[in-house]
CSV table of C-alpha atoms in Angstrom, one decimal:
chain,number,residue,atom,x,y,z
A,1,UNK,CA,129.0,44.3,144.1
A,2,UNK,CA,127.1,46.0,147.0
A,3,UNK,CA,125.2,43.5,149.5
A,4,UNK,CA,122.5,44.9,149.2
A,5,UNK,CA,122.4,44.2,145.4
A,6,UNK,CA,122.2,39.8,146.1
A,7,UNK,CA,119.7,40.8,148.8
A,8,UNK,CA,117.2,37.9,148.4
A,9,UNK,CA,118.7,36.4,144.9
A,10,UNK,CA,120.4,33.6,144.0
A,11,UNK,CA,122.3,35.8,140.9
A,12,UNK,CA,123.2,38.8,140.1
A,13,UNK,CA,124.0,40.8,136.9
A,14,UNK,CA,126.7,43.2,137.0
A,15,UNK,CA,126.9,45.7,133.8
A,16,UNK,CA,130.9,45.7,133.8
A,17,UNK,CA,131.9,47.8,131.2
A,18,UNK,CA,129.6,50.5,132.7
A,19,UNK,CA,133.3,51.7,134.2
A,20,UNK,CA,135.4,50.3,131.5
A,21,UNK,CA,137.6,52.2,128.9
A,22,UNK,CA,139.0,52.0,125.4
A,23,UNK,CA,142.0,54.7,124.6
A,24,UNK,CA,141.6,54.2,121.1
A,25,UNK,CA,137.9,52.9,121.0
A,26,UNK,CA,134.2,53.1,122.6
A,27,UNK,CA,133.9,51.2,125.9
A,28,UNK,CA,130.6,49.2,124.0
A,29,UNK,CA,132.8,48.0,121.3
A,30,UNK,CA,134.4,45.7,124.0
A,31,UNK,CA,134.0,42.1,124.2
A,32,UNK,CA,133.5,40.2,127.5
A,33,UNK,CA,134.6,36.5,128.4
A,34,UNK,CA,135.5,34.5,131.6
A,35,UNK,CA,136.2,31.5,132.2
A,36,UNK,CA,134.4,31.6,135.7
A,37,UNK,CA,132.3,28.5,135.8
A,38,UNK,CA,130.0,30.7,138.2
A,39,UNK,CA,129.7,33.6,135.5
A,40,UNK,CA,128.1,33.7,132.5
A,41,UNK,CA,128.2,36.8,129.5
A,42,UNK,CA,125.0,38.3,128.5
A,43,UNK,CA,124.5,39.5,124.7
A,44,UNK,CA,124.6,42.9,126.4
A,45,UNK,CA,128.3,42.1,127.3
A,46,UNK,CA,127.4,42.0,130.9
A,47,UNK,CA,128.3,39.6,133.4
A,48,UNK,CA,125.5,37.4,135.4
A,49,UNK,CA,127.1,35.4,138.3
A,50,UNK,CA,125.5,32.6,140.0
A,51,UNK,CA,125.9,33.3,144.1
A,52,UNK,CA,127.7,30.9,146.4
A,53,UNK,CA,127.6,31.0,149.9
A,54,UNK,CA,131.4,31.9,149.9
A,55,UNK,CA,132.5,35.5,148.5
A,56,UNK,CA,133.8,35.6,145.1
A,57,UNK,CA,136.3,37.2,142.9
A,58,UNK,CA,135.4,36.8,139.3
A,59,UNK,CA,137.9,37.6,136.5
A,60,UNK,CA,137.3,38.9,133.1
A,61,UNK,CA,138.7,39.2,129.9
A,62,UNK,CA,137.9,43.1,127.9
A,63,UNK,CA,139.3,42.8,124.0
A,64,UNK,CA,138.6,45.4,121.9
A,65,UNK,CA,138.5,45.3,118.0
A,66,UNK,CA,142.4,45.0,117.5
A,67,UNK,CA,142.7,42.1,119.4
A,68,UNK,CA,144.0,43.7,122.4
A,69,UNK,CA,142.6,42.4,125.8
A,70,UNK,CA,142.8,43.8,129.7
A,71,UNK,CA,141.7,41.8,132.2
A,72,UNK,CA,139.6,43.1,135.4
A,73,UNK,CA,137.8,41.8,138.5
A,74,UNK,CA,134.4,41.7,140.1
A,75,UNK,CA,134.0,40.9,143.9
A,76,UNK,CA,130.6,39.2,144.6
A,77,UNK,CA,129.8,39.0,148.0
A,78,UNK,CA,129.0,35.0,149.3
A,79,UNK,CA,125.2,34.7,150.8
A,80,UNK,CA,126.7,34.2,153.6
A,81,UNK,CA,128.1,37.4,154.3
A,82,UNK,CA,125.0,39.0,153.9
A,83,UNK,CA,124.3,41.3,156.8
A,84,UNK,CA,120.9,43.0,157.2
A,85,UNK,CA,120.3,46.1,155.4
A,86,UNK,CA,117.2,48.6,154.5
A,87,UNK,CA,115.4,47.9,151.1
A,88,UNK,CA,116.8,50.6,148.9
A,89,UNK,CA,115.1,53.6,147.4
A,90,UNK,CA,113.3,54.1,151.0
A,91,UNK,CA,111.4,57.5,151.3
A,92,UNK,CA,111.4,58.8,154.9
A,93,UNK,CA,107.6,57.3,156.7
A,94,UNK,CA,105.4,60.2,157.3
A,95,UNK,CA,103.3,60.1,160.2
A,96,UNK,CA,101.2,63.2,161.3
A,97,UNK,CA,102.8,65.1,164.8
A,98,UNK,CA,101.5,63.0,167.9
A,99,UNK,CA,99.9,60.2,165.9
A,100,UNK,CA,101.3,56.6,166.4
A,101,UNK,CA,103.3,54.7,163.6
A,102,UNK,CA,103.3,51.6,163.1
A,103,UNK,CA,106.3,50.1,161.6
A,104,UNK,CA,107.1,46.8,161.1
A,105,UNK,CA,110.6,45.8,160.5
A,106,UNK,CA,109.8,43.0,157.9
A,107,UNK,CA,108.2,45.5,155.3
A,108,UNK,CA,111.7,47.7,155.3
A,109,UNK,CA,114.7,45.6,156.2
A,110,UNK,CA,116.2,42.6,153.5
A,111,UNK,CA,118.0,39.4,154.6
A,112,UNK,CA,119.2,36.3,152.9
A,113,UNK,CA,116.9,34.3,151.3
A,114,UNK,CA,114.8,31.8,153.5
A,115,UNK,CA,115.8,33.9,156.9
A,116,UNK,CA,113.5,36.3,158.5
A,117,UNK,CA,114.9,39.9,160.4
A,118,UNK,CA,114.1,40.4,163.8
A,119,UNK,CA,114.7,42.6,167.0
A,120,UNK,CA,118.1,42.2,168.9
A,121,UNK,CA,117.1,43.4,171.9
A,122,UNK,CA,114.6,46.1,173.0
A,123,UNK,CA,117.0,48.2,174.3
A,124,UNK,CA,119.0,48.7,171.4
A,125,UNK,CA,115.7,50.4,169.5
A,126,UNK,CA,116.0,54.2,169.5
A,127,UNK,CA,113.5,57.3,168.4
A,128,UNK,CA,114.7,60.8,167.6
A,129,UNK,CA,112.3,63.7,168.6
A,130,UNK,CA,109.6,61.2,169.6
A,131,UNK,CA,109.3,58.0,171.8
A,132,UNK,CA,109.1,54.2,170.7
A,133,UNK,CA,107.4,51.2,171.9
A,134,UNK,CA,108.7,47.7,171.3
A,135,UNK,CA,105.6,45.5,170.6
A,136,UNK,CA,106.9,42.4,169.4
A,137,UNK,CA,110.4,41.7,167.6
A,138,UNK,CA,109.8,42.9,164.5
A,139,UNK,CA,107.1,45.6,165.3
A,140,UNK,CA,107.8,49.3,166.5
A,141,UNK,CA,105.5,52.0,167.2
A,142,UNK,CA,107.2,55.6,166.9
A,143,UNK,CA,104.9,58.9,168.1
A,144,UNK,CA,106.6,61.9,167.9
A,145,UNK,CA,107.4,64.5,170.4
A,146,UNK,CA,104.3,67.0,171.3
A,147,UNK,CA,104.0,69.4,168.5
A,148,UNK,CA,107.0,68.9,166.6
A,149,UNK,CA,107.3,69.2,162.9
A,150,UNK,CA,110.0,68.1,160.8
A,151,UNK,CA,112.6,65.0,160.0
A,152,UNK,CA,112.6,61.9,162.6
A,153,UNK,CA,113.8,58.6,162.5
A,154,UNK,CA,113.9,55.3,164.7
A,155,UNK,CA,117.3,53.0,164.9
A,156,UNK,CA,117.4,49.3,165.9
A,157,UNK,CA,119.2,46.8,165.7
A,158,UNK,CA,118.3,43.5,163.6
A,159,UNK,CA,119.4,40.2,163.2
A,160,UNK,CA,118.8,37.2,160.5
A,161,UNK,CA,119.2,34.6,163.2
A,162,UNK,CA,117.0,33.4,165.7
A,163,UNK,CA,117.3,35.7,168.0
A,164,UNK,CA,120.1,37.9,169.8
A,165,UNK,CA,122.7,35.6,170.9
A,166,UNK,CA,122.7,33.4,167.7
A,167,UNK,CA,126.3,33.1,166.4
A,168,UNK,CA,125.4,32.4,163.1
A,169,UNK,CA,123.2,35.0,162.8
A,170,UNK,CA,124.1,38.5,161.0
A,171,UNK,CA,123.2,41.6,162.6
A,172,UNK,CA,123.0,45.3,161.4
A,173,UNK,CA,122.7,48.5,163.6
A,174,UNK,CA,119.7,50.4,160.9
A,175,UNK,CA,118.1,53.6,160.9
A,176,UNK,CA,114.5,54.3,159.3
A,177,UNK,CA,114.1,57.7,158.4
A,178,UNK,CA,111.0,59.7,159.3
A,179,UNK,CA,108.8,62.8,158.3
A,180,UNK,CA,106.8,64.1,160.8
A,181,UNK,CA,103.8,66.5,159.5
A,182,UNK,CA,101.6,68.8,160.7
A,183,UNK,CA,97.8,67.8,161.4
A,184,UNK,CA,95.5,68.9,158.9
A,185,UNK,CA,96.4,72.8,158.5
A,186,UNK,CA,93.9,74.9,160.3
A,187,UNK,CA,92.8,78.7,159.9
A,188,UNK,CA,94.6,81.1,162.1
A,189,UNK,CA,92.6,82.9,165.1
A,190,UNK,CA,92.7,86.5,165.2
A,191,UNK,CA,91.4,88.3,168.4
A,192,UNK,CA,90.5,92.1,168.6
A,193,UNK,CA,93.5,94.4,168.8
A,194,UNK,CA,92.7,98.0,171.1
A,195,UNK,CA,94.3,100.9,170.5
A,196,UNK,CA,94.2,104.4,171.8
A,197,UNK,CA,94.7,107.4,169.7
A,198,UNK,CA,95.2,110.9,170.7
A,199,UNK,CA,93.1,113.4,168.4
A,200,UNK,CA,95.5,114.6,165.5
A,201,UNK,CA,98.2,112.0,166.4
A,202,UNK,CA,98.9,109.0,165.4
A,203,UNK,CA,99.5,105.4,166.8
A,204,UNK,CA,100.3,101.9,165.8
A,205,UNK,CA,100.3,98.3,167.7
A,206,UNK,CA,101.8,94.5,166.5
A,207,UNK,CA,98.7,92.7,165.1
A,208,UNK,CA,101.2,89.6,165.5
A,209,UNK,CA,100.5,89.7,169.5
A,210,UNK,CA,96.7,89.3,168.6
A,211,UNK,CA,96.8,86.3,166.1
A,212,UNK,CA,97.9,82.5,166.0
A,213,UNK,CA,98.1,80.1,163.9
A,214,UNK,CA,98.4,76.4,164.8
A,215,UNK,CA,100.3,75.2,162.2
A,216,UNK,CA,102.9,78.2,162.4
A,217,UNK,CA,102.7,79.4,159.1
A,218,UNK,CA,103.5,83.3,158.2
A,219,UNK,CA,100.1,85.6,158.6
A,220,UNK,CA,99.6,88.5,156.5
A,221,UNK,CA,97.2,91.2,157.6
A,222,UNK,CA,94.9,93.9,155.9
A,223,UNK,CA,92.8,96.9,157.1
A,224,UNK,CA,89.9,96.0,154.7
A,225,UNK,CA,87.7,99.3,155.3
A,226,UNK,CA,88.4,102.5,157.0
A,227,UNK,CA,86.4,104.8,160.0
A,228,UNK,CA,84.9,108.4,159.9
A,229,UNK,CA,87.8,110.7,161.2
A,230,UNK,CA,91.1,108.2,161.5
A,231,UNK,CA,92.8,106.6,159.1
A,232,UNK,CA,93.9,103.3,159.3
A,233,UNK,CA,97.0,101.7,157.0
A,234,UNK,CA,99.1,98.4,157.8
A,235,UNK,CA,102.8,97.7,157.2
A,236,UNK,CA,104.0,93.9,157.9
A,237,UNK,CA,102.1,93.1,161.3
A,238,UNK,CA,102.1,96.6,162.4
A,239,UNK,CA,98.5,98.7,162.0
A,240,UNK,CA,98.8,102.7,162.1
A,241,UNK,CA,96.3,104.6,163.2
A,242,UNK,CA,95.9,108.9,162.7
A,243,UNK,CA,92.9,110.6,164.0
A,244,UNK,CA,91.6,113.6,162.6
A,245,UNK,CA,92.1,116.7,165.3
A,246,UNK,CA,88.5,117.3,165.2
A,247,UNK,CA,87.4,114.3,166.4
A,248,UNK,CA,85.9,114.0,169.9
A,249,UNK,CA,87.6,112.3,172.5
A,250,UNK,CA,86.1,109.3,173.5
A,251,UNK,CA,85.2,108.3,170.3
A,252,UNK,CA,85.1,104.8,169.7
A,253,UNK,CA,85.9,103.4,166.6
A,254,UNK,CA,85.9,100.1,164.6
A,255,UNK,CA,88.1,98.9,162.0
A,256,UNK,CA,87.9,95.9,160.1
A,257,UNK,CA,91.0,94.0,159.5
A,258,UNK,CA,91.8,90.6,158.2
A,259,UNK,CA,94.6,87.6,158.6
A,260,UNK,CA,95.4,85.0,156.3
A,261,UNK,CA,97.9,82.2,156.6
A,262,UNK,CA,98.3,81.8,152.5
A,263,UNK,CA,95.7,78.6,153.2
A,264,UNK,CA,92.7,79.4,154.0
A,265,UNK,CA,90.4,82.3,153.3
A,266,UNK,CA,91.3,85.5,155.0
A,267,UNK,CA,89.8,85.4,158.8
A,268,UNK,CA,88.1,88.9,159.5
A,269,UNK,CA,88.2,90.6,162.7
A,270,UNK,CA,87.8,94.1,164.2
A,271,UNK,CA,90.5,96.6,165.7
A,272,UNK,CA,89.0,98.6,168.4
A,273,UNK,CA,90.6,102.4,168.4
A,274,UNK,CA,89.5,104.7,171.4
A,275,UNK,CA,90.3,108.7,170.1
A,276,UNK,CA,91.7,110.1,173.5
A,277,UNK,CA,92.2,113.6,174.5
A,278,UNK,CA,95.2,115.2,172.8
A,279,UNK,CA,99.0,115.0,173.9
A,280,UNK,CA,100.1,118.1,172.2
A,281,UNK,CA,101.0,121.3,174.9
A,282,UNK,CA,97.8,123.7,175.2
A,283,UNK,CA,97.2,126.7,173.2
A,284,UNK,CA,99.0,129.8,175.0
A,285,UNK,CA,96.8,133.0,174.5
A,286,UNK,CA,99.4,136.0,175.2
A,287,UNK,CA,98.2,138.9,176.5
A,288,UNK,CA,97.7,142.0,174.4
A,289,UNK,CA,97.6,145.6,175.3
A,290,UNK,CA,95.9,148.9,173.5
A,291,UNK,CA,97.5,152.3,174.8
A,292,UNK,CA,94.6,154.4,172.9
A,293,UNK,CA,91.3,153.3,173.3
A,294,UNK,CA,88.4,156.0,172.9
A,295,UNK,CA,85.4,155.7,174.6
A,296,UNK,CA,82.4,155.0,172.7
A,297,UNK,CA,84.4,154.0,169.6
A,298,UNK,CA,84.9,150.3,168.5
A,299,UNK,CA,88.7,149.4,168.7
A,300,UNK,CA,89.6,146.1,166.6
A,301,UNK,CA,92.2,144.0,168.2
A,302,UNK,CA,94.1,141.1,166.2
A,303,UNK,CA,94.1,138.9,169.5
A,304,UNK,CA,95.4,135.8,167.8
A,305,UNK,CA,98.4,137.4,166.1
A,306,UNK,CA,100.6,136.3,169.0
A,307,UNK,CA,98.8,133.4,170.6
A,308,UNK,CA,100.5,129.9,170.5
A,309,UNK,CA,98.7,127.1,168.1
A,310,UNK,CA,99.9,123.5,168.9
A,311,UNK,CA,97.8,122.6,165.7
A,312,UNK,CA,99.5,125.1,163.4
A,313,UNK,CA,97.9,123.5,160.5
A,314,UNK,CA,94.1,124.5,161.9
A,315,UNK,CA,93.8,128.0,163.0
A,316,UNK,CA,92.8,128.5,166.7
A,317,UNK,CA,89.2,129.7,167.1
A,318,UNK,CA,87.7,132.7,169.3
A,319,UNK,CA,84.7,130.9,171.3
A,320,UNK,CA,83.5,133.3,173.7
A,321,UNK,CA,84.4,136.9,174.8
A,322,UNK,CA,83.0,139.0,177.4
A,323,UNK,CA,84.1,142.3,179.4
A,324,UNK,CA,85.9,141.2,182.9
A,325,UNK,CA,86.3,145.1,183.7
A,326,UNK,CA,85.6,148.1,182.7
A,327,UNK,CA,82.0,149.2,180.5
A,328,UNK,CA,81.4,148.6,177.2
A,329,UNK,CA,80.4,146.4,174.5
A,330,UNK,CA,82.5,143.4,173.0
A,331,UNK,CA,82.3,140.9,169.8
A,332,UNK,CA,84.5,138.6,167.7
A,333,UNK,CA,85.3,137.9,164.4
A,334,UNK,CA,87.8,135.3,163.2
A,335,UNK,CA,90.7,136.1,164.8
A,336,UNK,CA,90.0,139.5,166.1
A,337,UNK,CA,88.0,140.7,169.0
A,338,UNK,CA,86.2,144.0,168.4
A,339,UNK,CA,86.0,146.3,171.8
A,340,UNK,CA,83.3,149.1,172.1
A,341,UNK,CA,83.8,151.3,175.3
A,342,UNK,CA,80.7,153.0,176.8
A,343,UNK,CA,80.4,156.8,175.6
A,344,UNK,CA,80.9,157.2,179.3
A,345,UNK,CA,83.5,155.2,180.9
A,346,UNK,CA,87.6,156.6,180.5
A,347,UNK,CA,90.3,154.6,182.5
A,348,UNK,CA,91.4,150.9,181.9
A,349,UNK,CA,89.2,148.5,180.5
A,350,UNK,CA,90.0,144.3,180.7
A,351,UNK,CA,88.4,142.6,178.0
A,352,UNK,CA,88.5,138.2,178.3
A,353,UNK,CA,88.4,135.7,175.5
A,354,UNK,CA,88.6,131.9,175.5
A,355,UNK,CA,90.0,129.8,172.1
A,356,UNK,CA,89.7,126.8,171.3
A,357,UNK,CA,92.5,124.2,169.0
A,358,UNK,CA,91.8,122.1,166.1
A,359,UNK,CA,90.6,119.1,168.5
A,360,UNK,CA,87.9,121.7,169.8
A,361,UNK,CA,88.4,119.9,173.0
A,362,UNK,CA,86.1,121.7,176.1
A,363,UNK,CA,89.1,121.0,178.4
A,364,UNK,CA,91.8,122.2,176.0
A,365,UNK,CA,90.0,125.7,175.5
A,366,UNK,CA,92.5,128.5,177.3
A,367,UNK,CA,91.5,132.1,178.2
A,368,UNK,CA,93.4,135.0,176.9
A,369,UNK,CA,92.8,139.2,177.9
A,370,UNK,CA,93.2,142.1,176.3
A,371,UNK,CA,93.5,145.3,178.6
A,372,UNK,CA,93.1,148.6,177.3
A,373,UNK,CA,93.5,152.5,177.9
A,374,UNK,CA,90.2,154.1,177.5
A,375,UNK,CA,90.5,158.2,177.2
A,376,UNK,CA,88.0,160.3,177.4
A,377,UNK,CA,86.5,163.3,175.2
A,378,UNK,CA,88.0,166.8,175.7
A,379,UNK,CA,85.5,168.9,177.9
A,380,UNK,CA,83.8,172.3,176.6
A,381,UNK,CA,85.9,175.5,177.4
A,382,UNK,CA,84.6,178.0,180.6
A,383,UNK,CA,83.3,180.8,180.1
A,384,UNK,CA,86.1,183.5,180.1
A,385,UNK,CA,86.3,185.7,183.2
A,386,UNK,CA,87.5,189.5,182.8
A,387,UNK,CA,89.8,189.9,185.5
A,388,UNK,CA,91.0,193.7,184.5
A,389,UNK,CA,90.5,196.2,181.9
A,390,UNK,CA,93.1,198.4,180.5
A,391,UNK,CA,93.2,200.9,177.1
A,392,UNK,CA,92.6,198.6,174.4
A,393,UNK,CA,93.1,195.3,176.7
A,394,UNK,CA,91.1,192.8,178.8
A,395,UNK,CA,92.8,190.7,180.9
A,396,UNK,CA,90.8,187.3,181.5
């Protein structure tokens, strides 16, 4: 029999054949007798023995329904050999992090009968991830560590005599188990993320480096809406952001987002994305040549054909085109620029155009020429000269 099981009685039942056998027979089908003066059998075929303050050995007789008997012993602890111990069934004490806990020994810890437990000595009192404070000797105040969450406990040592250096007292080294909790859960805080996206690229940032939660639970994030020109998508804690080519640097744009810690509605915020110029290398214009230009005829000339596009998805766009030397007239049309020399001029005539990318950036706009050969029209023959004349011959 367990101390702990005579704790404060002055008898104790013990349900013997709980570990009993029959080979031939059921266990229940056994009867019980002693001759024990301190022991008793109950109709239930258990034994109830009267405590004394020496320990005990009990025997018993087990005879099944052919007569045959086994005998078997129980040791019963004497109340005097009863050494402190916790009440069982004890849950851990919760106590919320960085709150005091009273505790006072008396409600947890069972002696003998008519004897009350007390505190050895102070030092022998003990906290795990917290700090204690000895108040009297049978009250303890545990507060634990700053912050923490999670199992605790605080370990003393107790006696059922009068005090430390009684010799007839009993004393037990004991350990109360703890659960320290959280404070009341709270709502994260989510501050504004700012990103910087290039026009027709794309960027991300951690959301986790601009939200806390005090309780440190697990945040999930949304993009709940999305802006003119970029869009926005989240995976985990990370938010992606892809602007539209077209959009003009310097744009400013905000995104609502959200973060919720499973507890409490979701908390709403804005990300702040700034479009910036683009990364991508500037359009090349190549240089293109015409060998046969006439004068006064319009000569079409596919400039773009060999111009570089770092948007190859968007076509590049002609912008402006003028004459840089030379006479004539020039225009454009998609992705040809249309020369017109004068009826007058014949040599080599330099014609300039500027393009523009998908981002239609001012800055990113490149210039490109187109030189051509101008030739002239054939001139009117002289009148023919007679040099000589002969029979039937002129020379000229």
């Amino acid at each position: 029999v367990p101390v702990e099981d005579i704790l404060g009685k002055t008898e104790v039942t013990v349900p013997v054949l709980d570990n009993d056998e029959d080979p031939d027979g059921a266990a229940s089908e056994l009867t019980v007798t002693t001759d024990a003066s301190t022991a008793s059998v109950t109709p239930d075929g258990e034994l109830t023995v009267t405590l004394t303050e020496g320990r005990q050995v009990i025997t018993y007789t087990a005879t099944d329904i052919d007569g045959l008997t086994a005998k078997a012993f129980v040791k019963v602890p004497g109340l005097t050999d009863q050494a402190p111990t916790l009440r069982p069934g004890i849950t851990p004490l919760e106590v919320v992090s960085g709150e005091p806990l009273p505790i006072d020994i008396t409600d947890y810890v069972l002696v003998v009968e008519g004897k009350t437990p007390r505190l050895t000595t102070e030092e022998k009192v003990t906290a795990l991830e917290g700090t204690r404070e000895v108040l009297s000797t049978t009250e303890i105040t545990y507060t634990s560590a700053a912050d923490y969450v999670g199992p605790a406990a605080v370990t003393f040592e107790v006696t059922d005599g009068s005090g430390p250096d009684d010799p007839d007292g009993h004393t037990a080294l004991l350990t109360l188990p703890i659960s320290v909790v959280p404070p009341e859960n709270l709502p994260p805080e989510l501050s504004t993320p700012t990103l910087d996206v290039a026009a027709g690229e794309e960027a991300s940032i951690d959301l986790a480096r601009f939200a806390t939660d005090p309780d440190g639970d697990p945040l999930t994030f949304k993009a709940t809406g999305q802006a003119q020109g970029v869009t926005v998508s989240v995976e985990g804690t990370t938010l992606r952001a892809q602007a539209t080519p077209d959009v003009p640097k310097g744009s400013v744009v905000q995104v609502p987002i959200t973060v919720t810690d499973g507890e409490h509605p979701p908390v709403e915020g804005t990300a702040t994305l700034t479009v910036v110029a683009s990364t991508r290398p500037l359009a090349r214009a190549n240089p293109d040549t015409v060998d046969d230009a006439h004068q006064g005829k319009a000569t079409t000339v596919p400039v773009l054909a060999n111009d570089s596009n770092p948007f190859p998805d968007t076509p590049l766009e002609i912008v402006a085109a003028s004459v840089e030397t030379g006479s004539g007239d020039v225009s454009y049309s998609g992705g040809d620029v249309v020369v017109t020399p004068a009826d007058s001029f014949v040599g080599v005539m330099v014609v300039v155009y500027r393009i523009q990318d998908a981002t239609k950036d001012p800055d990113r706009m490149v210039e490109g020429r187109v030189q051509l050969k101008v030739l002239g029209k054939p001139e009117a023959p002289a009148t023919p000269q007679v040099v000589e004349v002969r029979s039937k011959t002129v020379v000229l």
